[in-house]
PDB file of C-alpha atoms in Angstrom:
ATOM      1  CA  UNK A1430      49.645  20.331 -78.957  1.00 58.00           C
ATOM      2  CA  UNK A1431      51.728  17.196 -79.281  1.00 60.00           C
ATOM      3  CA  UNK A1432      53.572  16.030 -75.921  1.00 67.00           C
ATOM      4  CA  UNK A1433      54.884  12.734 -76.957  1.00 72.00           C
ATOM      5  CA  UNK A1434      58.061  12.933 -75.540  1.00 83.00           C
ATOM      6  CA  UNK A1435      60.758  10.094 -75.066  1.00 88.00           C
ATOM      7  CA  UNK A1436      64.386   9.425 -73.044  1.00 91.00           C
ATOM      8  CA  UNK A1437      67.077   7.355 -72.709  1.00 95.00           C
ATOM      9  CA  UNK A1438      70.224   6.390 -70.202  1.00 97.00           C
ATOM     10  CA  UNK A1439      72.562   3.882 -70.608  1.00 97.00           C
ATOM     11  CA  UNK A1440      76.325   3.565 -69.363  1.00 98.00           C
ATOM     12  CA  UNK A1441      78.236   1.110 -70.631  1.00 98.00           C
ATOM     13  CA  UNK A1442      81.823  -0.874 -68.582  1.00 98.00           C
ATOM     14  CA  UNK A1443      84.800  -2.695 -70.352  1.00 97.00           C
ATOM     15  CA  UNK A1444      86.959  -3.626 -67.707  1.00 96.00           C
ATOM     16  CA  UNK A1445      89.107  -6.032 -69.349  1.00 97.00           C
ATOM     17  CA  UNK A1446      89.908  -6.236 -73.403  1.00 95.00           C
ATOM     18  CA  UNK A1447      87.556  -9.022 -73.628  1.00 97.00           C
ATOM     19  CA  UNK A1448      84.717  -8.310 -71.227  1.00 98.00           C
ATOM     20  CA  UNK A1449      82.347  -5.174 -72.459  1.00 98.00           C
ATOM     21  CA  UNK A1450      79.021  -5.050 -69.998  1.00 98.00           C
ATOM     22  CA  UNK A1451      76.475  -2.735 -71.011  1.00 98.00           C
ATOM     23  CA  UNK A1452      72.582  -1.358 -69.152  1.00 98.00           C
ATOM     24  CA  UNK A1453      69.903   1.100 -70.823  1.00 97.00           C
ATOM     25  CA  UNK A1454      66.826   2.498 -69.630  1.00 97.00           C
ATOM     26  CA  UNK A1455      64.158   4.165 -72.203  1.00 94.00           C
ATOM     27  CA  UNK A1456      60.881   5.880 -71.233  1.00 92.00           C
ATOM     28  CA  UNK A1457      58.224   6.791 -73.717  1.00 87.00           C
ATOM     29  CA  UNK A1458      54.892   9.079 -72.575  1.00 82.00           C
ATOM     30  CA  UNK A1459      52.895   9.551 -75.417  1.00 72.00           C
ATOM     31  CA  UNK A1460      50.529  11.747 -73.771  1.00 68.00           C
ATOM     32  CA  UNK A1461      47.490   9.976 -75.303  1.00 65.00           C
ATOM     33  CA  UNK A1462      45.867   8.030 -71.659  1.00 61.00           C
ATOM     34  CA  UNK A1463      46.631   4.209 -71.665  1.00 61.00           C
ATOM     35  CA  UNK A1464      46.457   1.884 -74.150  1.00 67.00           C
ATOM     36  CA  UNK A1465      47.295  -1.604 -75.140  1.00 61.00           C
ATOM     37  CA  UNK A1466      50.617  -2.910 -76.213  1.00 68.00           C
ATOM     38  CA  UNK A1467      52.049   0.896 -76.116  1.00 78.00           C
ATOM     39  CA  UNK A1468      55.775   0.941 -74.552  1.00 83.00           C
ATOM     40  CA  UNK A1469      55.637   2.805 -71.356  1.00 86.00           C
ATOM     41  CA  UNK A1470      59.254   1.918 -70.691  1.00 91.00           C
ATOM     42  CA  UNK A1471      61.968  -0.981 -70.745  1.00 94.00           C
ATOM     43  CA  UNK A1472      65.434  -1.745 -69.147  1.00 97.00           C
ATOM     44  CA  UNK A1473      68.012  -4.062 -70.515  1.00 97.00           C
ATOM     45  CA  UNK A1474      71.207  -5.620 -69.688  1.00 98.00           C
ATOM     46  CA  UNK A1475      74.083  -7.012 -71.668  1.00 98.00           C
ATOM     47  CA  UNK A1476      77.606  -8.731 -72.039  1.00 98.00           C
ATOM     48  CA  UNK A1477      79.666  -9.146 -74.897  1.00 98.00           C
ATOM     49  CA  UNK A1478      82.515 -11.879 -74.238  1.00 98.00           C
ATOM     50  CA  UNK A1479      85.294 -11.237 -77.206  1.00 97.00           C
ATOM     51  CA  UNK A1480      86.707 -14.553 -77.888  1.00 97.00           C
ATOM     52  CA  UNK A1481      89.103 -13.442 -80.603  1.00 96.00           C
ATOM     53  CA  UNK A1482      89.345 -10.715 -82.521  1.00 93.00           C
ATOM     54  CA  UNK A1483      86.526 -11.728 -84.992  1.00 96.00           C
ATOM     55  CA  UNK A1484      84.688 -13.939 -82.616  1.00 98.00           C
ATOM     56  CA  UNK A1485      81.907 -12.035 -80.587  1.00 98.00           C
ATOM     57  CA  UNK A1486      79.841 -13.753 -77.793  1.00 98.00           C
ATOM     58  CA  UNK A1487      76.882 -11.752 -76.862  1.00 98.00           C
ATOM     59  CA  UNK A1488      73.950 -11.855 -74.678  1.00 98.00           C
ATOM     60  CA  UNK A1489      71.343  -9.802 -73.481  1.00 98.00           C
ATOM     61  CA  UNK A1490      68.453  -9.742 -71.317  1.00 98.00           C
ATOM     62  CA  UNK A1491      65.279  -7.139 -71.847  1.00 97.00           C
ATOM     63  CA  UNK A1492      62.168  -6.383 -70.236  1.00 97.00           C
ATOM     64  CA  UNK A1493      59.346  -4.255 -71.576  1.00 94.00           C
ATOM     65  CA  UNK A1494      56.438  -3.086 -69.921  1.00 90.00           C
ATOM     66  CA  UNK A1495      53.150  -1.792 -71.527  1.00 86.00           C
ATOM     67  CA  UNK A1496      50.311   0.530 -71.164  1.00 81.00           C
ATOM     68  CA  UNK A1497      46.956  -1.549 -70.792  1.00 76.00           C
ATOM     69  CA  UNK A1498      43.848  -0.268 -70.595  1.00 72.00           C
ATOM     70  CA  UNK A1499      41.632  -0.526 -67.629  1.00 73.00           C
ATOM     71  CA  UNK A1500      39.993  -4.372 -67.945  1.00 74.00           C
ATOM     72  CA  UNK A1501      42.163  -5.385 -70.946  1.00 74.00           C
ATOM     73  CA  UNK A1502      43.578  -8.305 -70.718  1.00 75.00           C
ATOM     74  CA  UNK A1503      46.214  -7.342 -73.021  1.00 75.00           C
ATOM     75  CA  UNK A1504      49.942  -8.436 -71.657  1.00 76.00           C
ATOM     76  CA  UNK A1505      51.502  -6.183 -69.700  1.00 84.00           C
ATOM     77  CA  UNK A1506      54.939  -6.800 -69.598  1.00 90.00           C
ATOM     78  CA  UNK A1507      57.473  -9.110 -71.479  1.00 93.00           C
ATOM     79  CA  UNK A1508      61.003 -10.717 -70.540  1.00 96.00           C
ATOM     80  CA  UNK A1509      63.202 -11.207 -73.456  1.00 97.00           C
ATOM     81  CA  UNK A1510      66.295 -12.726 -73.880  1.00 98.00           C
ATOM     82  CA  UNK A1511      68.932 -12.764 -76.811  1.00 98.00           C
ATOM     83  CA  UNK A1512      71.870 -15.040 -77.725  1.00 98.00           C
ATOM     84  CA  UNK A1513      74.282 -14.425 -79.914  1.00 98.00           C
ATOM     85  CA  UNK A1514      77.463 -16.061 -81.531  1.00 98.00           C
ATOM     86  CA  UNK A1515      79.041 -13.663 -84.381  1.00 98.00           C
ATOM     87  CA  UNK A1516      81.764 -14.235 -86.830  1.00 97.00           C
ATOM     88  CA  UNK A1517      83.561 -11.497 -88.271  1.00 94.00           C
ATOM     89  CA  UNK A1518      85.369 -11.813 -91.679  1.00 91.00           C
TER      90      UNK A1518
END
């Protein structure tokens, strides 16, 4: 019987034209016991600033933590962030 299973929330805000501010939350169970470098779950967070119509200023900040096996020194977590300037044409 497989019982991988797998969800996700997120909600995103634009309260001005410009200004669009976004969150999502994921969680993965794979049903298998822990292991290294499987996603258990992550959050992120991010803003997009329109500067013009074809002029997109985004960033974004996410953080992933992992399964690890009892005495593995396998990382357990990661911070990531993500700039981005994108033209339109």
């Amino acid at each position: 019987q497989n019982l991988e299973s797998a969800w996700v929330s997120a909600i995103a805000y634009q309260p001005v034209d410009a200004i669009q501010a976004a969150v999502r939350y994921e969680h993965f169970d794979d049903d298998r016991g822990e292991q290294d470098q499987v996603v258990d779950f992550r959050y992120l967070a991010g803003i997009n600033y329109f500067i013009s119509d074809n002029i997109t200023f985004s960033f974004e900040y996410r953080h992933t933590e992992f399964e690890r096996q009892d005495g593995s020194d396998a990382a357990d977590a990661v911070n990531e962030y993500q700039v981005q300037l994108a033209f339109e044409y």
